[in-house]
Short mmCIF file of C-alpha atoms in Angstrom, two decimals:
data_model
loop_
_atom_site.label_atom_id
_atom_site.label_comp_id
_atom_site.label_asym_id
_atom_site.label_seq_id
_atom_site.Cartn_x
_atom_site.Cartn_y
_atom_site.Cartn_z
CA UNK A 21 0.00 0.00 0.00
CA UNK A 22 2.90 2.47 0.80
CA UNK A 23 4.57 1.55 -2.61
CA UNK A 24 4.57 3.75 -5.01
CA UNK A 25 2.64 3.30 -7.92
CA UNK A 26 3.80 2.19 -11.35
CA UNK A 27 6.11 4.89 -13.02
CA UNK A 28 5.69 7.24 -10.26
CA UNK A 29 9.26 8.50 -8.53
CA UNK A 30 9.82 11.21 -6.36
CA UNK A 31 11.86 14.26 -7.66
CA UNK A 32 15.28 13.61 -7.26
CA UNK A 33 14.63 10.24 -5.43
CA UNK A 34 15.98 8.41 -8.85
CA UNK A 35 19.25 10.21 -8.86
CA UNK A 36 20.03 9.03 -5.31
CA UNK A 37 19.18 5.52 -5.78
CA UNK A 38 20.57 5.42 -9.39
CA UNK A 39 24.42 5.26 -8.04
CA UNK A 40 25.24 5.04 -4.83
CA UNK A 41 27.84 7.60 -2.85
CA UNK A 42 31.30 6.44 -3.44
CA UNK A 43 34.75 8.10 -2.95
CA UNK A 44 36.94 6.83 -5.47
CA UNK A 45 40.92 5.65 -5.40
CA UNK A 46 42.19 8.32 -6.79
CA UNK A 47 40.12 11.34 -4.89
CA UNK A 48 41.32 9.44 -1.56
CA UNK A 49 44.83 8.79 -2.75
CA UNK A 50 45.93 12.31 -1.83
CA UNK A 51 44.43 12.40 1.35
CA UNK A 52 45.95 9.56 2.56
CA UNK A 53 49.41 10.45 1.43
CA UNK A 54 48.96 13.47 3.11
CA UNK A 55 48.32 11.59 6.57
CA UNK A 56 51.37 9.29 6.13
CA UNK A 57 53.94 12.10 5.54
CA UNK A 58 52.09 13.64 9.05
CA UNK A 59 52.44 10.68 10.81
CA UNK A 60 56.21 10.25 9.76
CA UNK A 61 57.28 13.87 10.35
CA UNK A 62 55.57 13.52 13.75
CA UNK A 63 57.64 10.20 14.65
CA UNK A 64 60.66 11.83 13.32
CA UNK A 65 59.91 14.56 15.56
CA UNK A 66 59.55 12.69 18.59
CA UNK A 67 62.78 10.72 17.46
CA UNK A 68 65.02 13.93 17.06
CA UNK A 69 63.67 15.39 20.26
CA UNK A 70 64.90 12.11 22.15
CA UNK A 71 68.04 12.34 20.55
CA UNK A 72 68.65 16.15 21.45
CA UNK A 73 68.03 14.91 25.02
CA UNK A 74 71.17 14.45 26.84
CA UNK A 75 71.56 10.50 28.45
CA UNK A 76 71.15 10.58 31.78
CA UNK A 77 74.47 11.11 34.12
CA UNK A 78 75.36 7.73 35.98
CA UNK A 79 77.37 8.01 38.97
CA UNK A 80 80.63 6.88 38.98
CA UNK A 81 80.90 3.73 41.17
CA UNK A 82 82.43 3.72 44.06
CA UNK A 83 85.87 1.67 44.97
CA UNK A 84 85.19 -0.23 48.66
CA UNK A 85 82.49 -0.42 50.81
CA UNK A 86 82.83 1.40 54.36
CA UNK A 87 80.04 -0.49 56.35
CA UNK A 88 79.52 -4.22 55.87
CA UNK A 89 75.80 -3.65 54.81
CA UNK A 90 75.90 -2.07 51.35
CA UNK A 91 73.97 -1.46 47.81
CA UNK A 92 75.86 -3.83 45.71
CA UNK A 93 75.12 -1.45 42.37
CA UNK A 94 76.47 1.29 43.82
CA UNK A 95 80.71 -0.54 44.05
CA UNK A 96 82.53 -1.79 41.90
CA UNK A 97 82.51 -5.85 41.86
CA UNK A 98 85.29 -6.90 44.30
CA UNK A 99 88.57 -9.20 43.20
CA UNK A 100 90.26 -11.41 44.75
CA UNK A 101 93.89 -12.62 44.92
CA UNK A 102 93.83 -16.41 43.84
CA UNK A 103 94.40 -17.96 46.99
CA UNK A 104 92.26 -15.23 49.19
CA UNK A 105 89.04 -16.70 46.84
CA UNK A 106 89.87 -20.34 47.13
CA UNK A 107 90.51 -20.05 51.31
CA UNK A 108 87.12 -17.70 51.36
CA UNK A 109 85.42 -20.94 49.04
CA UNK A 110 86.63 -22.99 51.81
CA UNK A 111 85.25 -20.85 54.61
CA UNK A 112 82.05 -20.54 52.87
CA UNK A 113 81.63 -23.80 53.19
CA UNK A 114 81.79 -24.49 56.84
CA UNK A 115 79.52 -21.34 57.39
CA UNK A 116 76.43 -23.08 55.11
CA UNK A 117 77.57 -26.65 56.54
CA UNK A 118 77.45 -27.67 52.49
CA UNK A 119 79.09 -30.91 51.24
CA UNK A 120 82.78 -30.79 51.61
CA UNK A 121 83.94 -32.90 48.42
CA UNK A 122 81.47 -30.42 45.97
CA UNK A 123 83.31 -29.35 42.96
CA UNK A 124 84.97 -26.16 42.27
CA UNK A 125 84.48 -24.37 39.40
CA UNK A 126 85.44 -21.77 37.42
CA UNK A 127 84.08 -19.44 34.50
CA UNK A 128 86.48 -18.37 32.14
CA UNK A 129 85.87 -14.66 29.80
CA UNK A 130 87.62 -14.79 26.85
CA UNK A 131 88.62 -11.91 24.43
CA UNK A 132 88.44 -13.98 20.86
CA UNK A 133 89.42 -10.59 18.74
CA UNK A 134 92.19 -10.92 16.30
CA UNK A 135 93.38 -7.77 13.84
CA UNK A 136 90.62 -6.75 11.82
CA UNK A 137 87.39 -8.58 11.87
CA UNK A 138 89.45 -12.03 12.49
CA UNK A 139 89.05 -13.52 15.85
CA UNK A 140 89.70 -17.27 17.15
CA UNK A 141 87.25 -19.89 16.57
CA UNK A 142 85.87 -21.94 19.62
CA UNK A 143 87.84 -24.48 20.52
CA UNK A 144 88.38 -27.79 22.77
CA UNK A 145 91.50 -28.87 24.06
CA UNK A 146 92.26 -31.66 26.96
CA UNK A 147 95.11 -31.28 29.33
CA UNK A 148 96.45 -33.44 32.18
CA UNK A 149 95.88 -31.94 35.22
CA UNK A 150 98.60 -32.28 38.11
CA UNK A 151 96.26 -33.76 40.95
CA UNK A 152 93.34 -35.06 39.61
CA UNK A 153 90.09 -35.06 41.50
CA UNK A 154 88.20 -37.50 40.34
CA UNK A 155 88.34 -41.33 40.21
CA UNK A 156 86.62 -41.96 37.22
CA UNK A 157 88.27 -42.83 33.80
CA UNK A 158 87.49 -41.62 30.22
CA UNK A 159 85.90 -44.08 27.99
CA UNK A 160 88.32 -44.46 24.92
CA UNK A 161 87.92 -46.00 21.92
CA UNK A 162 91.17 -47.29 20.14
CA UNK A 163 90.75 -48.16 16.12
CA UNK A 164 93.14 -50.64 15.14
CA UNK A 165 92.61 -53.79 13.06
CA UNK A 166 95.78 -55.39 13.66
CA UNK A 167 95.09 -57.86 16.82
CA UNK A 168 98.50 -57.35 18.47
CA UNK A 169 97.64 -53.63 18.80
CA UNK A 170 94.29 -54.71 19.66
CA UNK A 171 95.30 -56.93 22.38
CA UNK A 172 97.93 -54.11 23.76
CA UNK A 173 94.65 -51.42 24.18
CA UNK A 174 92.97 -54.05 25.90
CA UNK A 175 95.67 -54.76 28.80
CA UNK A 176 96.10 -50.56 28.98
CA UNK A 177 92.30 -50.34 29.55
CA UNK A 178 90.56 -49.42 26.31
CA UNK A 179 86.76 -49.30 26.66
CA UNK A 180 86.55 -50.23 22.92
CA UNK A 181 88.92 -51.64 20.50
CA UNK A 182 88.08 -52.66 16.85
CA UNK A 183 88.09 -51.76 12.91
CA UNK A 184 85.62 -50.45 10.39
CA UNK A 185 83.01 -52.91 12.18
CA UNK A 186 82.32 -50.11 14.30
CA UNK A 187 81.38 -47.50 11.80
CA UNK A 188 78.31 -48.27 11.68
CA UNK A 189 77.41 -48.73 15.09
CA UNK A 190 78.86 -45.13 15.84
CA UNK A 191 77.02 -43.60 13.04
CA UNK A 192 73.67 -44.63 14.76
CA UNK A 193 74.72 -43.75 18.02
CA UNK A 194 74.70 -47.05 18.96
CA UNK A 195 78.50 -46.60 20.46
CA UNK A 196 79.72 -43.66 22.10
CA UNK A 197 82.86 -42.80 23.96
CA UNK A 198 84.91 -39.99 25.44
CA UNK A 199 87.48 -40.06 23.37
CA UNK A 200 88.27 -42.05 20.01
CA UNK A 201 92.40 -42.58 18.89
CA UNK A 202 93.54 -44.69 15.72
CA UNK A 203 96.55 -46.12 14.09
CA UNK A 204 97.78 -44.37 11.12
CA UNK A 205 96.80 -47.73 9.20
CA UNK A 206 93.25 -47.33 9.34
CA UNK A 207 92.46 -43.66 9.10
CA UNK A 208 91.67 -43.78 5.47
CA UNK A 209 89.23 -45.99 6.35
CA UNK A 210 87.75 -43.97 8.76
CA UNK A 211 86.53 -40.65 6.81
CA UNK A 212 82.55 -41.47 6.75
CA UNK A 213 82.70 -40.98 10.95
CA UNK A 214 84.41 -37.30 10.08
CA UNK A 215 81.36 -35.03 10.50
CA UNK A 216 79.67 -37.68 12.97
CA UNK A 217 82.83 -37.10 15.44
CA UNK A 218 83.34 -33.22 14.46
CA UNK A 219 86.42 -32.26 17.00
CA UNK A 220 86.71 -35.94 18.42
CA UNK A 221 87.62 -37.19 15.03
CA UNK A 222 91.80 -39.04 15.51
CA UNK A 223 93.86 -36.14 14.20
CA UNK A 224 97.51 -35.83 15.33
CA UNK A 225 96.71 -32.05 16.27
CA UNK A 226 95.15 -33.85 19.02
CA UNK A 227 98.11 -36.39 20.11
CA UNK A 228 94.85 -38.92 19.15
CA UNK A 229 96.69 -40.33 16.21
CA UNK A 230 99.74 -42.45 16.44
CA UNK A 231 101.64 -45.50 16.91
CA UNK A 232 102.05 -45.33 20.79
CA UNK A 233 98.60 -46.89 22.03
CA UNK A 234 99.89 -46.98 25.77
CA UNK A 235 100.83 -43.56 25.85
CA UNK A 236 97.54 -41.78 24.03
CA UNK A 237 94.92 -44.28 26.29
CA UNK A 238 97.37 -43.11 29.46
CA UNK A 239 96.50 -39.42 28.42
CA UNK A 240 92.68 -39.60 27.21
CA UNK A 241 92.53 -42.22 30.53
CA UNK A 242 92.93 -39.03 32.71
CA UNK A 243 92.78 -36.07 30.61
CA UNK A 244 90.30 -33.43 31.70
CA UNK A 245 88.73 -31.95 28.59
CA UNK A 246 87.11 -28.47 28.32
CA UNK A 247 85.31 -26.52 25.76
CA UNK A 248 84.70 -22.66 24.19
CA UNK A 249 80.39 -22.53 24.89
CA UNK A 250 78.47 -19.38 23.48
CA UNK A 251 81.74 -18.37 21.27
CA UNK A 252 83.75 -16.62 24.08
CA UNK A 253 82.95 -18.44 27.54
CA UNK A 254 84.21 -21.68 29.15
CA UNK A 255 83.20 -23.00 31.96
CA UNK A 256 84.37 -25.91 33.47
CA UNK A 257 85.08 -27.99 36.78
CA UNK A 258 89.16 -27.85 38.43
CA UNK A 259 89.23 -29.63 41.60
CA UNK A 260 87.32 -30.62 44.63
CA UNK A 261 86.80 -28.04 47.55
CA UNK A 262 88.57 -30.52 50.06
CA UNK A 263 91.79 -30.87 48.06
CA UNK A 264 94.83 -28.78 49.57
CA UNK A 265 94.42 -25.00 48.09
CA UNK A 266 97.98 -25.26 46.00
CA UNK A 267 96.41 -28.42 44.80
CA UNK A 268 93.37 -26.16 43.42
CA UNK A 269 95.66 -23.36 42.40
CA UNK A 270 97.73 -25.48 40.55
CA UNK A 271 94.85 -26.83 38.45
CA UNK A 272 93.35 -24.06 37.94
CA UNK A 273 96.70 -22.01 36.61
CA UNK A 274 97.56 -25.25 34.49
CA UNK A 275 94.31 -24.97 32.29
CA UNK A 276 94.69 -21.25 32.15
CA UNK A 277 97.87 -21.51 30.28
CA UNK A 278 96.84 -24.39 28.21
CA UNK A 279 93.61 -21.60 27.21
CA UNK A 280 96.67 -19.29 26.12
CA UNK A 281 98.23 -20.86 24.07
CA UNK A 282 95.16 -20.98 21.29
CA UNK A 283 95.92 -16.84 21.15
CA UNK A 284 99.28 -15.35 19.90
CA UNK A 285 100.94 -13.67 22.23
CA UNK A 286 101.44 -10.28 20.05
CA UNK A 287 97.61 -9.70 20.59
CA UNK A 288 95.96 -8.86 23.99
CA UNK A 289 95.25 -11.68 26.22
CA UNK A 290 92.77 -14.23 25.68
CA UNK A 291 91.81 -14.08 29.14
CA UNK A 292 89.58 -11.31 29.44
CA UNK A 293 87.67 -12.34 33.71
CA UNK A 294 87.80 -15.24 35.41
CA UNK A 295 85.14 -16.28 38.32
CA UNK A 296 85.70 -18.90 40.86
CA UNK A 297 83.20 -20.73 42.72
CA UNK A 298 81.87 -24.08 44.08
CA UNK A 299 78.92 -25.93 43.64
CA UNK A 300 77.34 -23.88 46.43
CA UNK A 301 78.75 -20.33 46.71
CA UNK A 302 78.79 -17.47 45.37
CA UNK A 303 81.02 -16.68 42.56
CA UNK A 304 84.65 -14.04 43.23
CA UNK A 305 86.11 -12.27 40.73
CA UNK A 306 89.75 -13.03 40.52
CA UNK A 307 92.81 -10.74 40.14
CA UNK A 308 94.60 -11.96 36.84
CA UNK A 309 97.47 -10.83 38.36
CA UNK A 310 100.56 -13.93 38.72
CA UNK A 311 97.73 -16.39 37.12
CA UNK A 312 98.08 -15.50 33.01
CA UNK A 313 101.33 -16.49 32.21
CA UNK A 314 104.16 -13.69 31.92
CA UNK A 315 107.35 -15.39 31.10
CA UNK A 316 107.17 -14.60 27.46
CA UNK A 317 106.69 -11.12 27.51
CA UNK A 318 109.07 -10.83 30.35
CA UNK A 319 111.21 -12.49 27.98
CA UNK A 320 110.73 -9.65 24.74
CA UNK A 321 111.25 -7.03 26.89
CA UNK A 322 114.67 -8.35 28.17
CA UNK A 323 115.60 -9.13 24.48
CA UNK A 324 114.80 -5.19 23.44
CA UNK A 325 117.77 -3.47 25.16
CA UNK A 326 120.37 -6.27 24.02
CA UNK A 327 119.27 -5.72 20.75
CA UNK A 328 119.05 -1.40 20.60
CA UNK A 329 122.82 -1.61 22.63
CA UNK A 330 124.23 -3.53 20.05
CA UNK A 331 122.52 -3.55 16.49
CA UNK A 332 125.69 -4.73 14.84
CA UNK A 333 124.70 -8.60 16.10
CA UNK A 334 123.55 -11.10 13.13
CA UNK A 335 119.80 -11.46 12.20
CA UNK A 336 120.04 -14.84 13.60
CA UNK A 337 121.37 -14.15 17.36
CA UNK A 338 118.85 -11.49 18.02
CA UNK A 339 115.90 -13.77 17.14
CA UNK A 340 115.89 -16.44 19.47
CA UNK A 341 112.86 -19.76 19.24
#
């Protein structure tokens, strides 16, 4: 009933139904460009004004605490002389009543920067520590196909001992060990376990390649073996907190040294911190001082003088090594 009748519209009514209000791509274009360059001036603005403010003034921190209570942000971190940290390990001990055979530990900072961009790769090395701490033995596997050699890694207490046999097995994870040596005779033979053994692989950059079976199980046997983790940090176990403290000191300064010698000695040291501490305690900062090894540069700078007093010396006296 309220319809209209047939070919009746209302003025104007068939212009506003005939096509309906739209704003097209190209009238909106502008507009919108418009917004985006506000929107970016504005957050360049706001960025420029940040920068023009000055960073805030941090106050220098302070060298010792007076009182034994103390914010701990407000002071430098203390250091420690070697064997200060390892008798105040000791004493920590007693005071929490903690197990007295934990491990000690310590985490080692390394500068990896060469000249350049160049800088050392991580690395793994094993060293023989001079009082071990631990009664446990490596698990070594010795390849060898030759039974007399295979009889010797037996009696000198080889975990494993056999020839390409074993392949297999170790490339399904089906035999695992410590450490893995070989015989020059059967290396050849050996290169499909290369990228399954990565760094473990028998190399005679490791001493795990050779003729002398007794002398590399005697070393992987009782080696203690550490490793570079997160590219510049190793962290590893030295002794037991009831061991003597030059027994700890002397472990701990005889993997330091073998860590320095995977950095020439022209550059800066490759021990950038070191922090002690045992399974329980706190870790101390430690005072590099008389623990990074000093006889070679001690060495250079005695070799200078002799050299500027007389320069009329042969190439070959003034360079010594």
């Amino acid at each position: 009933a309220l319809a209209p009748r047939c070919g009746w519209v209302l003025p104007g009514l068939e212009q506003r139904l005939a096509v309906p209000a739209m704003v097209s791509f190209a009238t909106a274009r502008p507009y919108a460009a418009a917004a985006k360059t506000a929107k970016k001036d504005a957050k360049r603005t706001r960025q420029e004004k940040v920068k023009e403010k000055p960073p805030p003034r941090r106050r220098p921190l302070m060298a010792k605490p007076v009182d034994d209570v103390y914010l701990t942000w407000l002071y430098r971190r203390p250091s420690y002389e070697l064997e200060q940290a390892v008798g105040m390990l000791k004493k920590f001990q007693e005071l929490d009543f903690t197990y007295p055979k934990q491990f000690v530990y310590v985490n080692v900072f390394l500068d990896m920067a060469l000249q350049k961009k160049k800088k050392v790769d991580p690395f793994s090395s094993s060293v023989t520590l001079p009082h071990r701490f631990t009664d446990e033995a490596n698990k070594v596997l010795v390849f060898t196909e030759n039974e007399q050699e295979a009889e010797i890694a037996r009696e000198h207490g080889a975990a494993i001992v056999g020839g390409v046999e074993l392949i297999k097995w170790i490339l399904e994870d089906e035999i695992q060990a410590d450490f893995y040596v070989a015989v020059p005779a059967i290396i050849p033979k050996l290169i499909p376990l290369r990228n399954k053994l990565k760094r473990k692989y028998p190399s005679t950059r490791r001493n795990s390649l050779g003729s002398d079976i007794p002398k590399m199980l005697q070393f992987f046997r009782e080696c203690h073996e550490y490793t570079v983790e997160d590219e510049n940090i190793i962290k590893t176990r030295i002794a037991r907190l009831d061991m003597p403290t030059e027994h700890i000191i002397a472990n701990l300064k005889t993997i330091i040294h073998d860590i320095c010698t995977f950095k020439p000695s022209n550059y800066d040291p490759i021990v950038r911190r070191l922090v002690i501490r045992s399974a329980t305690s706190e870790g101390l900062l430690l005072n590099l001082d008389g623990i990074l090894p000093q006889e070679q540069k001690v060495e250079e700078e005695e070799e200078k003088p002799a050299v500027d007093e007389d320069q009329q010396k042969p190439v070959q006296e003034s360079v010594s090594t």
